[in-house]
Tab-separated table of C-alpha atoms in Angstrom:
chain	number	residue	atom	x	y	z
A	211	ALA	CA	81.728	52.010	148.262
A	212	GLN	CA	80.131	54.752	146.204
A	213	SER	CA	80.612	58.277	145.961
A	214	VAL	CA	80.211	61.751	144.025
A	215	THR	CA	82.457	64.165	143.172
A	216	GLN	CA	80.873	67.843	141.878
A	217	LEU	CA	83.481	69.665	140.274
A	218	GLY	CA	83.207	73.672	141.254
A	219	SER	CA	81.745	74.363	144.412
A	220	HIS	CA	80.323	78.006	142.632
A	221	VAL	CA	79.274	78.293	139.061
A	222	SER	CA	77.982	81.816	138.007
A	223	VAL	CA	76.428	82.150	134.503
A	224	SER	CA	74.700	85.140	132.803
A	225	GLU	CA	70.858	84.796	132.937
A	226	GLY	CA	69.877	83.285	129.434
A	227	ALA	CA	73.306	81.142	129.530
A	228	LEU	CA	73.719	77.794	129.352
A	229	VAL	CA	74.016	75.910	132.742
A	230	LEU	CA	76.181	73.021	133.399
A	231	LEU	CA	77.044	71.189	136.519
A	232	ARG	CA	78.913	68.846	136.451
A	233	CYS	CA	78.678	65.282	138.392
A	234	ASN	CA	80.912	62.140	138.264
A	235	TYR	CA	79.922	59.246	140.653
A	236	SER	CA	81.846	55.840	141.464
A	237	SER	CA	79.771	52.418	142.130
A	238	SER	CA	80.855	48.943	141.915
A	239	VAL	CA	77.587	48.299	140.450
A	240	PRO	CA	74.767	49.906	138.505
A	241	PRO	CA	74.147	53.112	139.641
A	242	TYR	CA	70.769	55.094	140.273
A	243	LEU	CA	71.560	58.934	139.803
A	244	PHE	CA	69.630	61.930	141.090
A	245	TRP	CA	70.403	65.641	141.151
A	246	TYR	CA	67.971	67.549	143.957
A	247	VAL	CA	67.623	71.219	144.452
A	248	GLN	CA	68.051	73.270	147.594
A	249	TYR	CA	66.531	76.961	147.478
A	250	PRO	CA	67.497	78.796	150.285
A	251	ASN	CA	65.981	78.084	154.050
A	252	GLN	CA	64.537	74.674	152.450
A	253	GLY	CA	65.203	71.457	152.193
A	254	LEU	CA	65.947	69.347	148.846
A	255	GLN	CA	64.025	68.553	145.748
A	256	LEU	CA	64.133	66.171	143.373
A	257	LEU	CA	65.325	67.498	139.724
A	258	LEU	CA	65.625	64.783	138.317
A	259	LYS	CA	66.903	61.036	137.956
A	260	TYR	CA	68.448	58.015	136.243
A	261	THR	CA	67.301	54.550	137.299
A	262	THR	CA	67.135	52.348	134.271
A	263	GLY	CA	66.149	53.270	130.640
A	264	ALA	CA	66.928	56.137	128.331
A	265	THR	CA	69.822	57.907	129.508
A	266	LEU	CA	68.755	61.468	128.911
A	267	VAL	CA	66.784	62.460	131.818
A	268	LYS	CA	64.257	65.291	131.858
A	269	GLY	CA	63.293	66.885	135.129
A	270	ILE	CA	61.333	70.114	136.138
A	271	ASN	CA	62.243	73.273	135.786
A	272	GLY	CA	63.682	72.444	132.262
A	273	PHE	CA	66.817	70.758	133.246
A	274	GLU	CA	67.928	67.386	131.785
A	275	ALA	CA	71.292	65.216	132.547
A	276	GLU	CA	72.659	62.651	130.644
A	277	PHE	CA	73.946	59.685	132.295
A	278	LYS	CA	77.456	58.434	130.464
A	279	LYS	CA	78.842	54.965	131.748
A	280	SER	CA	81.763	55.355	129.953
A	281	GLU	CA	82.523	58.590	131.369
A	282	THR	CA	80.775	57.729	134.989
A	283	SER	CA	79.025	60.977	134.506
A	284	PHE	CA	75.960	62.678	135.310
A	285	HIS	CA	76.189	66.489	134.240
A	286	LEU	CA	73.066	68.395	134.369
A	287	THR	CA	72.695	71.472	131.836
A	288	LYS	CA	69.480	73.769	131.234
A	289	PRO	CA	70.266	75.704	127.769
A	290	SER	CA	68.930	78.922	129.099
A	291	ALA	CA	69.448	80.313	132.980
A	292	HIS	CA	66.835	82.127	135.073
A	293	MET	CA	67.175	84.301	137.657
A	294	SER	CA	64.856	81.434	139.807
A	295	ASP	CA	67.530	78.759	139.019
A	296	ALA	CA	70.069	80.211	141.563
A	297	ALA	CA	70.084	77.463	143.879
A	298	GLU	CA	72.548	75.170	145.282
A	299	TYR	CA	72.058	71.686	143.377
A	300	PHE	CA	73.475	68.441	144.740
A	301	CYS	CA	73.909	65.599	142.864
A	302	ALA	CA	73.963	61.926	144.744
A	303	VAL	CA	73.882	57.983	144.057
A	304	ALA	CA	72.328	55.326	145.166
A	305	ASN	CA	73.308	51.616	144.692
A	306	SER	CA	70.734	49.027	143.372
A	307	GLY	CA	71.527	46.625	146.428
A	308	GLY	CA	68.581	46.221	148.047
A	309	TYR	CA	68.280	48.849	151.063
A	310	GLN	CA	67.964	52.565	150.845
A	311	LYS	CA	71.855	54.438	151.102
A	312	VAL	CA	72.275	57.169	149.030
A	313	THR	CA	75.407	59.136	148.764
A	314	PHE	CA	74.952	63.514	148.221
A	315	GLY	CA	78.036	65.035	146.547
A	316	THR	CA	79.315	68.530	148.437
A	317	GLY	CA	76.921	70.819	146.258
A	318	THR	CA	77.008	73.141	143.375
A	319	LYS	CA	75.792	76.610	144.531
A	320	LEU	CA	74.466	78.246	141.267
A	321	GLN	CA	74.529	82.596	140.664
A	322	VAL	CA	72.708	83.932	138.133
A	323	ILE	CA	73.881	87.095	136.600
A	324	PRO	CA	71.068	89.358	135.389
E	244	ASP	CA	48.976	67.202	152.239
E	245	ALA	CA	51.634	67.645	155.060
E	246	GLY	CA	54.327	65.632	153.669
E	247	ILE	CA	57.784	65.611	156.123
E	248	THR	CA	57.547	67.834	158.978
E	249	GLN	CA	60.045	68.928	161.283
E	250	SER	CA	60.364	71.013	164.475
E	251	PRO	CA	61.573	72.775	166.190
E	252	ARG	CA	62.963	74.787	162.739
E	253	TYR	CA	65.550	76.665	164.780
E	254	LYS	CA	66.953	75.749	168.092
E	255	ILE	CA	69.581	77.488	170.173
E	256	THR	CA	70.883	75.621	173.071
E	257	GLU	CA	73.831	75.174	175.607
E	258	THR	CA	77.074	72.862	175.447
E	259	GLY	CA	75.700	69.787	177.434
E	260	ARG	CA	72.385	69.883	176.991
E	261	GLN	CA	69.981	67.398	175.248
E	262	VAL	CA	68.153	68.396	172.544
E	263	THR	CA	65.738	66.077	170.704
E	264	LEU	CA	64.585	67.516	167.009
E	265	MET	CA	61.233	65.654	165.832
E	266	CYS	CA	60.484	64.387	162.273
E	267	HIS	CA	56.690	63.252	161.568
E	268	GLN	CA	55.635	62.172	157.899
E	269	THR	CA	52.236	61.345	156.726
E	270	TRP	CA	52.966	58.914	153.341
E	271	SER	CA	53.584	55.732	155.631
E	272	HIS	CA	57.091	55.409	154.147
E	273	SER	CA	58.995	53.020	155.490
E	274	TYR	CA	62.547	54.184	155.108
E	275	MET	CA	63.416	57.305	157.007
E	276	PHE	CA	66.804	59.254	157.345
E	277	TRP	CA	68.590	61.989	159.203
E	278	TYR	CA	71.383	63.823	157.477
E	279	ARG	CA	73.456	66.782	158.347
E	280	GLN	CA	74.238	69.400	156.044
E	281	ASP	CA	77.675	71.325	156.486
E	282	LEU	CA	79.468	73.628	154.673
E	283	GLY	CA	82.262	71.926	152.337
E	284	HIS	CA	80.682	68.149	153.465
E	285	GLY	CA	77.034	68.341	151.744
E	286	LEU	CA	75.023	66.094	153.456
E	287	ARG	CA	76.175	63.454	155.647
E	288	LEU	CA	73.934	60.248	157.184
E	289	ILE	CA	73.543	60.402	160.733
E	290	TYR	CA	71.161	57.511	160.948
E	291	TYR	CA	68.605	55.532	159.140
E	292	SER	CA	65.597	53.525	159.715
E	293	ALA	CA	63.901	50.407	157.338
E	294	ALA	CA	60.806	50.090	159.670
E	295	ALA	CA	59.705	50.873	163.140
E	296	ASP	CA	61.793	49.586	165.231
E	297	ILE	CA	64.664	49.261	163.085
E	298	THR	CA	67.401	51.296	162.797
E	299	ASP	CA	70.565	52.031	161.990
E	300	LYS	CA	73.950	54.113	161.499
E	301	GLY	CA	75.366	56.276	158.777
E	302	GLU	CA	78.629	57.601	158.237
E	303	VAL	CA	78.326	60.480	161.415
E	304	PRO	CA	76.487	58.482	164.246
E	305	ASP	CA	78.309	59.607	167.010
E	306	GLY	CA	77.017	61.801	169.856
E	307	TYR	CA	73.282	60.837	168.395
E	308	VAL	CA	70.603	58.700	169.064
E	309	VAL	CA	67.494	58.027	167.417
E	310	SER	CA	63.809	55.864	168.094
E	311	ARG	CA	61.282	54.940	165.098
E	312	SER	CA	58.249	53.318	167.803
E	313	LYS	CA	55.803	54.405	164.975
E	314	THR	CA	56.295	54.203	161.414
E	315	GLU	CA	55.832	58.486	161.143
E	316	ASN	CA	57.703	59.100	163.761
E	317	PHE	CA	61.716	59.511	163.692
E	318	PRO	CA	62.981	61.721	166.486
E	319	LEU	CA	66.904	62.445	166.506
E	320	THR	CA	68.164	63.007	170.176
E	321	LEU	CA	71.463	64.621	170.839
E	322	GLU	CA	72.504	63.700	174.352
E	323	SER	CA	74.822	65.803	175.210
E	324	ALA	CA	75.159	68.626	172.499
E	325	THR	CA	78.521	69.929	171.163
E	326	ARG	CA	79.642	73.099	169.610
E	327	SER	CA	80.424	70.780	166.659
E	328	GLN	CA	76.968	69.268	166.290
E	329	THR	CA	75.818	72.720	165.343
E	330	SER	CA	75.085	72.398	161.951
E	331	VAL	CA	71.279	72.001	160.185
E	332	TYR	CA	69.626	68.598	160.376
E	333	PHE	CA	67.340	67.194	158.202
E	334	CYS	CA	64.743	64.186	158.637
E	335	ALA	CA	63.906	62.561	155.150
E	336	SER	CA	61.498	59.890	153.941
E	337	THR	CA	60.986	57.399	150.813
E	338	SER	CA	59.208	54.628	150.416
E	339	GLY	CA	61.206	51.841	149.873
E	340	THR	CA	59.681	49.933	147.486
E	341	GLY	CA	62.219	49.506	144.883
E	342	ASN	CA	65.958	51.460	145.019
E	343	GLY	CA	66.171	54.640	143.020
E	344	ASN	CA	63.088	56.001	145.074
E	345	THR	CA	62.547	59.548	145.456
E	346	ILE	CA	64.126	60.463	148.683
E	347	TYR	CA	61.572	63.580	149.856
E	348	PHE	CA	63.290	65.992	152.741
E	349	GLY	CA	61.847	68.112	155.555
E	350	GLU	CA	62.283	71.879	155.613
E	351	GLY	CA	65.401	71.531	158.015
E	352	SER	CA	66.214	72.248	161.128
E	353	TRP	CA	68.644	75.126	162.025
E	354	LEU	CA	70.356	74.054	165.555
E	355	THR	CA	73.256	76.208	166.918
E	356	VAL	CA	75.163	74.996	169.975
E	357	VAL	CA	76.796	77.730	172.370
């Protein structure tokens, strides 16, 4: 079985400050890991993903995440928050098991304070 | 470039009525999914489909029915709506040519059961 835990349902940062959203996963096989972003009244869109290879993954809008197998983590970071980053962020895991099944975390709502 | 579209976007219905949420994708993706999003639960998989005429239950299938007679369409039916089915429903699709593929989401259908 696979699972995802996102620490903190709400995170507030000041504009220009570091953004750090935490994600820990559980998987019995090598995982594929994703971060999705959801803006108000919209569907989810992919920010970045880790499949194989380089463990530091860069995504859109200046976000990046690092896959740390020893810590079973895939935390999302951005050096400097913008007002436009205010949204809900979902971490997700998929197993390399031969069919598509993705498990999503419960989401972290990011507030950016001017 | 229509992508994946859902209809209706907003629906209010009464308890006991049948409701169908439509989903159409223009990419010829093999896999399609229905998720529901509820506060504190993130996204939970209702049903998924690997191809036309192949469907399978997800995490929370009770009270829902799906069909997939054509690759591009994946309607979700609530046979007898209940208040607990008030939620935001997201249709999604992916090519399924290998694990770790990006899942693309529709913009969601807001359903209220009164």
